[in-house]
């Protein structure tokens, strides 16, 4: 298991933030839930330097989302998708 670098952590944070915003905009989250979850995920990702993909999967599942790593056919481009648990 490799430790994620800062660019990977940022991509994941942006993916989670986008999903939280969509859920808030669609009425699935209240404003207070949106703020609470956004702060929680940002703080946990930013405070730790030795995060692996599985660590972030665990963090995201605690706030109700599943993190999925997607690679292209050549395994050179990695995208992160977020789905509801």
PDB file of C-alpha atoms in Angstrom:
ATOM      1  CA  UNK A   1       0.000   0.000   0.000  1.00  0.00           C
ATOM      2  CA  UNK A   2       1.548   3.279  -1.042  1.00  0.00           C
ATOM      3  CA  UNK A   3       1.103   6.595   0.684  1.00  0.00           C
ATOM      4  CA  UNK A   4      -0.783   9.162  -1.375  1.00  0.00           C
ATOM      5  CA  UNK A   5       1.063  12.268  -2.469  1.00  0.00           C
ATOM      6  CA  UNK A   6      -0.415  15.745  -2.067  1.00  0.00           C
ATOM      7  CA  UNK A   7      -1.802  15.921  -5.601  1.00  0.00           C
ATOM      8  CA  UNK A   8      -3.687  12.646  -5.123  1.00  0.00           C
ATOM      9  CA  UNK A   9      -5.063  13.796  -1.771  1.00  0.00           C
ATOM     10  CA  UNK A  10      -6.174  17.049  -3.407  1.00  0.00           C
ATOM     11  CA  UNK A  11      -7.938  15.191  -6.253  1.00  0.00           C
ATOM     12  CA  UNK A  12      -9.788  13.063  -3.714  1.00  0.00           C
ATOM     13  CA  UNK A  13     -10.707  16.072  -1.584  1.00  0.00           C
ATOM     14  CA  UNK A  14     -12.077  17.873  -4.647  1.00  0.00           C
ATOM     15  CA  UNK A  15     -14.063  14.776  -5.676  1.00  0.00           C
ATOM     16  CA  UNK A  16     -15.606  14.444  -2.228  1.00  0.00           C
ATOM     17  CA  UNK A  17     -16.317  18.183  -2.046  1.00  0.00           C
ATOM     18  CA  UNK A  18     -18.027  18.090  -5.446  1.00  0.00           C
ATOM     19  CA  UNK A  19     -20.202  15.171  -4.363  1.00  0.00           C
ATOM     20  CA  UNK A  20     -21.127  16.864  -1.085  1.00  0.00           C
ATOM     21  CA  UNK A  21     -22.048  20.033  -2.989  1.00  0.00           C
ATOM     22  CA  UNK A  22     -24.241  18.067  -5.442  1.00  0.00           C
ATOM     23  CA  UNK A  23     -26.040  16.354  -2.571  1.00  0.00           C
ATOM     24  CA  UNK A  24     -26.565  19.680  -0.796  1.00  0.00           C
ATOM     25  CA  UNK A  25     -27.802  21.349  -3.985  1.00  0.00           C
ATOM     26  CA  UNK A  26     -30.227  18.467  -4.642  1.00  0.00           C
ATOM     27  CA  UNK A  27     -31.612  18.706  -1.121  1.00  0.00           C
ATOM     28  CA  UNK A  28     -30.154  15.403   0.094  1.00  0.00           C
ATOM     29  CA  UNK A  29     -28.072  17.212   2.751  1.00  0.00           C
ATOM     30  CA  UNK A  30     -28.978  20.075   5.039  1.00  0.00           C
ATOM     31  CA  UNK A  31     -26.675  23.074   5.222  1.00  0.00           C
ATOM     32  CA  UNK A  32     -25.366  22.040   8.631  1.00  0.00           C
ATOM     33  CA  UNK A  33     -24.695  18.461   7.422  1.00  0.00           C
ATOM     34  CA  UNK A  34     -22.902  19.801   4.352  1.00  0.00           C
ATOM     35  CA  UNK A  35     -20.652  22.061   6.434  1.00  0.00           C
ATOM     36  CA  UNK A  36     -20.017  19.379   9.069  1.00  0.00           C
ATOM     37  CA  UNK A  37     -19.052  16.699   6.541  1.00  0.00           C
ATOM     38  CA  UNK A  38     -16.935  19.087   4.461  1.00  0.00           C
ATOM     39  CA  UNK A  39     -14.995  20.231   7.507  1.00  0.00           C
ATOM     40  CA  UNK A  40     -14.573  16.690   8.799  1.00  0.00           C
ATOM     41  CA  UNK A  41     -13.169  15.270   5.582  1.00  0.00           C
ATOM     42  CA  UNK A  42     -10.914  18.288   4.941  1.00  0.00           C
ATOM     43  CA  UNK A  43      -9.496  18.230   8.475  1.00  0.00           C
ATOM     44  CA  UNK A  44      -8.792  14.502   8.462  1.00  0.00           C
ATOM     45  CA  UNK A  45      -7.100  14.556   5.061  1.00  0.00           C
ATOM     46  CA  UNK A  46      -5.038  17.673   5.788  1.00  0.00           C
ATOM     47  CA  UNK A  47      -3.879  16.656   9.273  1.00  0.00           C
ATOM     48  CA  UNK A  48      -2.283  13.346   8.303  1.00  0.00           C
ATOM     49  CA  UNK A  49       0.760  12.991   6.084  1.00  0.00           C
ATOM     50  CA  UNK A  50       0.829   9.207   5.769  1.00  0.00           C
ATOM     51  CA  UNK A  51      -2.580   8.530   4.223  1.00  0.00           C
ATOM     52  CA  UNK A  52      -3.120   5.581   1.930  1.00  0.00           C
ATOM     53  CA  UNK A  53      -6.059   5.123  -0.409  1.00  0.00           C
ATOM     54  CA  UNK A  54      -7.607   2.700   2.074  1.00  0.00           C
ATOM     55  CA  UNK A  55      -7.315   5.270   4.888  1.00  0.00           C
ATOM     56  CA  UNK A  56      -9.242   7.806   2.825  1.00  0.00           C
ATOM     57  CA  UNK A  57     -11.806   5.149   1.894  1.00  0.00           C
ATOM     58  CA  UNK A  58     -12.379   4.596   5.608  1.00  0.00           C
ATOM     59  CA  UNK A  59     -12.678   8.334   6.281  1.00  0.00           C
ATOM     60  CA  UNK A  60     -15.155   8.833   3.432  1.00  0.00           C
ATOM     61  CA  UNK A  61     -17.268   5.850   4.492  1.00  0.00           C
ATOM     62  CA  UNK A  62     -17.674   7.388   7.958  1.00  0.00           C
ATOM     63  CA  UNK A  63     -19.434  10.363   6.374  1.00  0.00           C
ATOM     64  CA  UNK A  64     -21.608   8.159   4.159  1.00  0.00           C
ATOM     65  CA  UNK A  65     -19.682   7.925   0.881  1.00  0.00           C
ATOM     66  CA  UNK A  66     -17.691   5.262  -0.923  1.00  0.00           C
ATOM     67  CA  UNK A  67     -14.462   6.207  -2.689  1.00  0.00           C
ATOM     68  CA  UNK A  68     -13.708   4.385  -5.952  1.00  0.00           C
ATOM     69  CA  UNK A  69     -10.395   4.505  -7.814  1.00  0.00           C
ATOM     70  CA  UNK A  70     -10.746   4.333 -11.603  1.00  0.00           C
ATOM     71  CA  UNK A  71      -7.832   3.793 -13.989  1.00  0.00           C
ATOM     72  CA  UNK A  72      -7.743   4.067 -17.751  1.00  0.00           C
ATOM     73  CA  UNK A  73      -6.910   1.071 -19.962  1.00  0.00           C
ATOM     74  CA  UNK A  74      -3.171   1.724 -19.652  1.00  0.00           C
ATOM     75  CA  UNK A  75      -3.308   2.339 -15.867  1.00  0.00           C
ATOM     76  CA  UNK A  76      -1.660   5.711 -16.385  1.00  0.00           C
ATOM     77  CA  UNK A  77      -4.517   8.040 -15.464  1.00  0.00           C
ATOM     78  CA  UNK A  78      -6.264   7.646 -12.144  1.00  0.00           C
ATOM     79  CA  UNK A  79      -9.578   9.293 -11.344  1.00  0.00           C
ATOM     80  CA  UNK A  80     -11.485   9.136  -8.109  1.00  0.00           C
ATOM     81  CA  UNK A  81     -15.251   8.770  -8.019  1.00  0.00           C
ATOM     82  CA  UNK A  82     -17.529   9.154  -5.033  1.00  0.00           C
ATOM     83  CA  UNK A  83     -20.745   7.199  -4.490  1.00  0.00           C
ATOM     84  CA  UNK A  84     -23.217   7.137  -1.624  1.00  0.00           C
ATOM     85  CA  UNK A  85     -22.979   4.224   0.805  1.00  0.00           C
TER      86      UNK A  85
END
